[in-house]
Tab-separated table of C-alpha atoms in Angstrom:
chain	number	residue	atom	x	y	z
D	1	UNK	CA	0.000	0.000	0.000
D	2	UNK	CA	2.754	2.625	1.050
D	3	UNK	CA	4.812	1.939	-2.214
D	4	UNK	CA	1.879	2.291	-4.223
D	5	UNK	CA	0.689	5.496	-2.491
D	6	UNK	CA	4.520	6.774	-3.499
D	7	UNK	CA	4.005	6.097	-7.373
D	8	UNK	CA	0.112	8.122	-7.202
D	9	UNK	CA	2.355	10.856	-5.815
D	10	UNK	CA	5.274	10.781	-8.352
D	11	UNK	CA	2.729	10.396	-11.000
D	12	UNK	CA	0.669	13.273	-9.902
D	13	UNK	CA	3.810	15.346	-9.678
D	14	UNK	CA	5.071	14.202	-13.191
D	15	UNK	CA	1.824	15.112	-14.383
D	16	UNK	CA	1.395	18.544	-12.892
D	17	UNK	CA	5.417	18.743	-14.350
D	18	UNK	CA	4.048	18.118	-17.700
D	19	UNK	CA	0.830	20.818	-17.633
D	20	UNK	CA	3.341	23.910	-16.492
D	21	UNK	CA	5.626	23.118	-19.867
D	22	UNK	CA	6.024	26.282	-21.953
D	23	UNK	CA	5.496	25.921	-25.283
D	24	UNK	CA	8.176	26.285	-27.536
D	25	UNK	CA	9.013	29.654	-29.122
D	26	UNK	CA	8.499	30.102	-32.491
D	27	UNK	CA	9.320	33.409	-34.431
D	28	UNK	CA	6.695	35.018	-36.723
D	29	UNK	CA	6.778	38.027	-39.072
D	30	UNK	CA	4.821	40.761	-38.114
D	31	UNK	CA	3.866	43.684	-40.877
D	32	UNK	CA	3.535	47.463	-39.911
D	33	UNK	CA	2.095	48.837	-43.689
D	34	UNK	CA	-0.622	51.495	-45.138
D	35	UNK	CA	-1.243	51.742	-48.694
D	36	UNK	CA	-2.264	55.576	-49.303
D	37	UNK	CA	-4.065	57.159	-52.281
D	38	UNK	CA	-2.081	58.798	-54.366
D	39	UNK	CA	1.458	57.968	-52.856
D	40	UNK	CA	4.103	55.536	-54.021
D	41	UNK	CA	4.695	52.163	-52.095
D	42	UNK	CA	7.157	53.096	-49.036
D	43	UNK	CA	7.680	51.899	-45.457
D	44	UNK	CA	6.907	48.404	-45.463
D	45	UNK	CA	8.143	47.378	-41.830
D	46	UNK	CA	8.390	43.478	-41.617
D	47	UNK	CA	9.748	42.159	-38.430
D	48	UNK	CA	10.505	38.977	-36.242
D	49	UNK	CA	8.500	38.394	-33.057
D	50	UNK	CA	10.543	38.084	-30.189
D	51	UNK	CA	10.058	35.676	-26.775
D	52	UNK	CA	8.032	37.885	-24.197
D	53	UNK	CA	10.622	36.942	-21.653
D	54	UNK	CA	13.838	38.353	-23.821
D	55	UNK	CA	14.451	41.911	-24.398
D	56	UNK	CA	13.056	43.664	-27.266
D	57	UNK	CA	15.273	45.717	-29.374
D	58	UNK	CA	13.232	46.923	-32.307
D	59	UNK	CA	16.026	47.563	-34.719
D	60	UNK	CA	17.419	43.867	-33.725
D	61	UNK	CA	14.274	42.184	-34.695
D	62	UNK	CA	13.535	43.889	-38.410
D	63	UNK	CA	13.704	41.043	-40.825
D	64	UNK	CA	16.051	42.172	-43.650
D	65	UNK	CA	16.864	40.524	-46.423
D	66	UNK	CA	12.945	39.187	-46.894
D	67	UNK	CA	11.004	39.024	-50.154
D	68	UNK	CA	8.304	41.564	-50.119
D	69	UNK	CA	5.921	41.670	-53.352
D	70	UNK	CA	2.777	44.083	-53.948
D	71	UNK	CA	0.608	42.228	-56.440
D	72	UNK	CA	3.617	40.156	-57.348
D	73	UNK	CA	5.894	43.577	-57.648
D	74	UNK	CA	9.111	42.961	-55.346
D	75	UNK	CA	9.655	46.036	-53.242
D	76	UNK	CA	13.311	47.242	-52.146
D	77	UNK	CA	15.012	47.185	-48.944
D	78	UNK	CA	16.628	50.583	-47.669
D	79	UNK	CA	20.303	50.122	-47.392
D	80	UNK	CA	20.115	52.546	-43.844
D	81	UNK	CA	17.100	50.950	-42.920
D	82	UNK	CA	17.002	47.310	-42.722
D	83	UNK	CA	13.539	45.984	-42.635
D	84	UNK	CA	12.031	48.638	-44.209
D	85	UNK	CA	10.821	48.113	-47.955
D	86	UNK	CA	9.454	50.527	-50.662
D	87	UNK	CA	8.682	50.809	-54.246
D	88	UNK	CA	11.221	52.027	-56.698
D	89	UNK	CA	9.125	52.979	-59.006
D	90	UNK	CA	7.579	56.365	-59.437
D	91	UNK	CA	4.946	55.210	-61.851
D	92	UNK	CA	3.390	52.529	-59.030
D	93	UNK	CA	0.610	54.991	-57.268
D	94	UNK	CA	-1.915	53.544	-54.956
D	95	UNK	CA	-5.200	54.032	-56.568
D	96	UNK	CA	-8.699	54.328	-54.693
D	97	UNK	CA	-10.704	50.769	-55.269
D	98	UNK	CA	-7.960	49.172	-56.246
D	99	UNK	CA	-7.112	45.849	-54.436
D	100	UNK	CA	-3.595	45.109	-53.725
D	101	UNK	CA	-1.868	41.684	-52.467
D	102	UNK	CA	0.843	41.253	-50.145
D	103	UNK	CA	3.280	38.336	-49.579
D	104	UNK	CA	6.331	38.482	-47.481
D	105	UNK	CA	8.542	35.469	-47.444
D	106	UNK	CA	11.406	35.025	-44.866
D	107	UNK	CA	13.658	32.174	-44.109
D	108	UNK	CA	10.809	29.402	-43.614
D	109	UNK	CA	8.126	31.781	-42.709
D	110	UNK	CA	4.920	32.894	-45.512
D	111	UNK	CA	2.526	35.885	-44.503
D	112	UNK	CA	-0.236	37.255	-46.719
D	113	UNK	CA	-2.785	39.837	-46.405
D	114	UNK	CA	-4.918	41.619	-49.488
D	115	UNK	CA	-6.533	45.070	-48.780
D	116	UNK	CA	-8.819	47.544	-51.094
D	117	UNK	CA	-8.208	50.801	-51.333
D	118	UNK	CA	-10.748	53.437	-49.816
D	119	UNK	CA	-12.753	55.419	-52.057
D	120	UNK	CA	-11.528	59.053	-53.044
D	121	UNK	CA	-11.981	61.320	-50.076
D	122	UNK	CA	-12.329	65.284	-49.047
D	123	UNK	CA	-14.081	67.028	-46.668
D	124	UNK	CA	-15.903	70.405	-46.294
D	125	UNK	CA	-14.079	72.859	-43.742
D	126	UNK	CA	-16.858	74.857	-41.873
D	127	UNK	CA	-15.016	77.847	-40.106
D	128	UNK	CA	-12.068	77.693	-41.178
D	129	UNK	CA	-9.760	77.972	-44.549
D	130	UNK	CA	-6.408	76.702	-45.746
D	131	UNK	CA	-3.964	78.813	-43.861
D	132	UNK	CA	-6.402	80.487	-41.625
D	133	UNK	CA	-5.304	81.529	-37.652
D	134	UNK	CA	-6.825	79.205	-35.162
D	135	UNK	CA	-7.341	80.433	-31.612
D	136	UNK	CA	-6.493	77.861	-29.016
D	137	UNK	CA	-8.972	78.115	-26.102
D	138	UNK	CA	-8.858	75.522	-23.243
D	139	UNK	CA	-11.681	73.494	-22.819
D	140	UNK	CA	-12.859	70.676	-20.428
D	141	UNK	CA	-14.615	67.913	-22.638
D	142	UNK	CA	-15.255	66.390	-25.887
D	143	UNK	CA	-18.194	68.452	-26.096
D	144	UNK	CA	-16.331	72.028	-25.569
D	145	UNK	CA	-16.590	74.393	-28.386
D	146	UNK	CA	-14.907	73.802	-31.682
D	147	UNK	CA	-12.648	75.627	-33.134
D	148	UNK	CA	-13.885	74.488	-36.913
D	149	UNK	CA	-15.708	71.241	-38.019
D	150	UNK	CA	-14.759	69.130	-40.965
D	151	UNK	CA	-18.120	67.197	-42.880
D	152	UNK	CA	-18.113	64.795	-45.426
D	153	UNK	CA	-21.697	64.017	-45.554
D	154	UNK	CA	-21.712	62.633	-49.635
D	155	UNK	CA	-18.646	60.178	-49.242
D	156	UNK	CA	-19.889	56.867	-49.752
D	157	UNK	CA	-18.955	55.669	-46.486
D	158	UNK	CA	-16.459	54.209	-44.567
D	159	UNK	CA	-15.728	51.502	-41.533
D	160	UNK	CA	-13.245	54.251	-39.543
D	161	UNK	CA	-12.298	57.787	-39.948
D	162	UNK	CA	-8.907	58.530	-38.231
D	163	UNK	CA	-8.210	62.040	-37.633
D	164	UNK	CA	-4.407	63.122	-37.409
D	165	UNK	CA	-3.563	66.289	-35.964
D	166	UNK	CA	0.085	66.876	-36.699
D	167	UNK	CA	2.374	70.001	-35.641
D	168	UNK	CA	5.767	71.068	-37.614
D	169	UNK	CA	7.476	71.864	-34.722
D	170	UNK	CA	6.860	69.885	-31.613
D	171	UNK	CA	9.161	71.188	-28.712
D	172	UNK	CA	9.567	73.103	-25.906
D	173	UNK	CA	8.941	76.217	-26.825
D	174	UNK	CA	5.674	75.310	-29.023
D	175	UNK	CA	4.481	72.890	-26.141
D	176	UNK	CA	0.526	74.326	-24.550
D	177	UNK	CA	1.057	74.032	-20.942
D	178	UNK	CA	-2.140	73.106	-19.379
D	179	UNK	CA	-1.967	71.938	-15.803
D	180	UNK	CA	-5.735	71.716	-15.043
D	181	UNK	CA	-7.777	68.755	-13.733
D	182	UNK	CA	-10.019	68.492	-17.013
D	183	UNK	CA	-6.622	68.760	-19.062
D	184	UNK	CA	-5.610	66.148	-17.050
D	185	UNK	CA	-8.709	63.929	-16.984
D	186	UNK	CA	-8.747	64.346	-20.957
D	187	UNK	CA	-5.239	64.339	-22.195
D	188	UNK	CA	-3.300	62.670	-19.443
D	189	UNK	CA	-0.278	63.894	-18.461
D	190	UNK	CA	2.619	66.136	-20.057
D	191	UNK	CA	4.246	62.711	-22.049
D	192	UNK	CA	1.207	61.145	-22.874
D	193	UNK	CA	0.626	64.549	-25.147
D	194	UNK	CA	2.169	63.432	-27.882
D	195	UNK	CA	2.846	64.695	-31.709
D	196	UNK	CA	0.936	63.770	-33.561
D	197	UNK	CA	-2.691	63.654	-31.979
D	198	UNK	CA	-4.055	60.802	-33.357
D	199	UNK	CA	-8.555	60.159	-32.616
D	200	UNK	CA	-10.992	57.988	-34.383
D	201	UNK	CA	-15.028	58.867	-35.573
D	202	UNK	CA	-17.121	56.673	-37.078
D	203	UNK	CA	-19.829	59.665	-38.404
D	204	UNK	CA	-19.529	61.964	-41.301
D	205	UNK	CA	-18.122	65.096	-39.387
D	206	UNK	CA	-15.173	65.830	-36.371
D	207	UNK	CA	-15.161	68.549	-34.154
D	208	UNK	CA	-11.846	69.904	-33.835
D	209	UNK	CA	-11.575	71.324	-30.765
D	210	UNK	CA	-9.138	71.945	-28.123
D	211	UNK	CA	-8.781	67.923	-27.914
D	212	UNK	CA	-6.703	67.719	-30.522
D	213	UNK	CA	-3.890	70.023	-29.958
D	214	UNK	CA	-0.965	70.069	-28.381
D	215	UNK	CA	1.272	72.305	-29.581
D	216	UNK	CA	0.813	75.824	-31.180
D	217	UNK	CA	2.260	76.731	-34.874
D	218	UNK	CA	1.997	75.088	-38.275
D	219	UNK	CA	-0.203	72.072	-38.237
D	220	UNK	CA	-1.543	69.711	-40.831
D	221	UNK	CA	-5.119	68.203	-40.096
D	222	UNK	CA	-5.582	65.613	-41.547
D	223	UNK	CA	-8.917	62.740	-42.318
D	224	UNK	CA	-8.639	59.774	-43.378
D	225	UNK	CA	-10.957	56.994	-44.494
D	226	UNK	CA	-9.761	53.589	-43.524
D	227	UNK	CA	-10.583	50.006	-44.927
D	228	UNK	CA	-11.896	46.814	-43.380
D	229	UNK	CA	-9.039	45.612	-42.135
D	230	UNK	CA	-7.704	49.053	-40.104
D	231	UNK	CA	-11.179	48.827	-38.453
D	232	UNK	CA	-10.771	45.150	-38.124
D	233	UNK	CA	-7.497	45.731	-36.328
D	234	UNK	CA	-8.936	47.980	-33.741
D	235	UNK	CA	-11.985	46.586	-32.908
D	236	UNK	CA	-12.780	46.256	-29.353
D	237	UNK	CA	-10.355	49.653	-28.446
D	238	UNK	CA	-10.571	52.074	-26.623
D	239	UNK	CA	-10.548	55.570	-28.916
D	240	UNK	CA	-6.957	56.705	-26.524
D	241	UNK	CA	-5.477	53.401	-27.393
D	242	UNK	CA	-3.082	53.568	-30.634
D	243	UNK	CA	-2.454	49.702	-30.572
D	244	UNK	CA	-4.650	47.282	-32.251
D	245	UNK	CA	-6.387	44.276	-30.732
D	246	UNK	CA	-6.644	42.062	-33.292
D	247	UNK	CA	-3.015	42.018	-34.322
D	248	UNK	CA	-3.499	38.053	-35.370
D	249	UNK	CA	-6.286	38.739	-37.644
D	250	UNK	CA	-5.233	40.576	-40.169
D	251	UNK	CA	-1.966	38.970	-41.289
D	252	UNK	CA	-2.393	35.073	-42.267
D	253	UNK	CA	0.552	32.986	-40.380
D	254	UNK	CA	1.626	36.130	-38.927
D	255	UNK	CA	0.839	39.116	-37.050
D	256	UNK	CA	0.363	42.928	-37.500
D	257	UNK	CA	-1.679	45.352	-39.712
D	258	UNK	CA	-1.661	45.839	-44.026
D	259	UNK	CA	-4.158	48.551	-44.587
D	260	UNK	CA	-5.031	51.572	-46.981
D	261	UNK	CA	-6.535	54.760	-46.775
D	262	UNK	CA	-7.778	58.039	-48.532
D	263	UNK	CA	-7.543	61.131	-47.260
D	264	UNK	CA	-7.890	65.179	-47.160
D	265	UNK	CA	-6.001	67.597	-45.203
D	266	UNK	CA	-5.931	71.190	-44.243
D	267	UNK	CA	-3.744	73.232	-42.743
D	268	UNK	CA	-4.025	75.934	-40.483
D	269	UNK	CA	-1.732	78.278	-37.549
D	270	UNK	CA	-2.380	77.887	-34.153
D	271	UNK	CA	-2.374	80.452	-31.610
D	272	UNK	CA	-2.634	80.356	-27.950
């Protein structure tokens, strides 16, 4: 009886032995690309995944050397950039409703993804024009008062709109300082204020308000309409989180995001 109670215990402990084993690590590609209307083929990041206990260096795990074709067109790989693949070829423009094809091959590892192009896109500028002075007044919500409001009530439609609000100079000396609670509450603190201001809609008009700036001078506003699989890879986000969810989705046998978009952009000065 005792030596058989001492092989149930062995066994159980092999056993419980066996359920804690770590599966072993196996390296996958992951893509970091968006096809834009109008614009040549350029920044194709492909890199290696790397083991969650291990440290990360991001230039360390670019895959260089890979194949990388855009409806079997094989892009180039920067010589001061490894990893990072573009189109030589200034007569290869992304086209709205055109469908392009991806396939990455490195070392063993396949990855594909297809995306469609976004139809044309603009936007009507209500209270503002190109160039125009903006006044930046604090405000303490969403809903404060805009400074302009962009519509595109006749575009055909789209899954996401992101909205970029980019400065020329981000420093110091541009930097808004705004210290107060619904600053706070609503932008987070002074390094979570980052350049540039990225927000999502899903209806046919943004407010721009105070919300989306964080620096004063030059800035470019910019809309774009995103395809299927930029919405895909969000899903289930919050609208402050850049990062997608769905980073297995989208690329098959690997991870990441291949997406396109069309956009329209204004600029304007801001003020404090």
């Amino acid at each position: 009886m005792r030596n058989y109670l001492i092989f149930l215990i062995a066994a159980f402990g092999l056993f419980a032995c066996e359920e804690t084993l770590e599966p072993e690590f196996e390296p996958k590609l992951v893509v970091n690309a968006e096809l834009k209307t109008g614009q040549r083929i350029d920044s194709v990041f492909i890199s290696w995944t790397a083991k969650i206990t291990d440290p990360y260096d991001t230039e360390a795990q670019r895959a260089s050397g890979a194949i990388v074709k855009i409806n079997g067109v094989q892009l180039a790989e920067y010589g001061d950039a490894p990893g990072v693949y573009f189109l030589d070829d200034p007569n290869f423009i992304v086209q709205s409703g055109q469908s392009y094809d991806l396939e990455v091959i490195a070392g063993e590892e396949r990855v594909a993804s297809s995306t469609t192009v976004p139809a044309p896109f603009s936007f009507l500028a209500e209270g503002v024009q190109e160039g125009d002075t903006v006044q930046f007044t604090p405000g303490s919500s969403w809903f404060s008062p805009a400074f302009f409001t962009l519509t595109w009530y006749n575009y055909p439609g789209a899954p996401l709109y992101r909205i970029i609000s980019d400065a020329d100079s981000a420093n110091e000396q541009t930097y808004i300082e705004d210290d107060r609670d619904e600053a706070n509450v609503f932008k987070g603190d002074k390094e979570d204020r980052t350049d540039p201001a990225i927000w999502w809609a899903s209806d046919n008009f943004t407010r721009i308000n105070w919300m989306f700036f964080n620096y004063t001078g030059w800035h470019n506003v910019v809309v774009s309409a995103m395809d299927e699989n930029y919405y895909r890879y969000r899903s289930g986000l919050n609208f402050s989180q850049f990062n997608g969810q769905n980073f297995n989705q989208i690329i098959q046998n690997g991870y990441g995001i291949f997406s396109s978009s069309s956009s329209d952009t204004i600029r304007v000065f801001l003020v404090e």
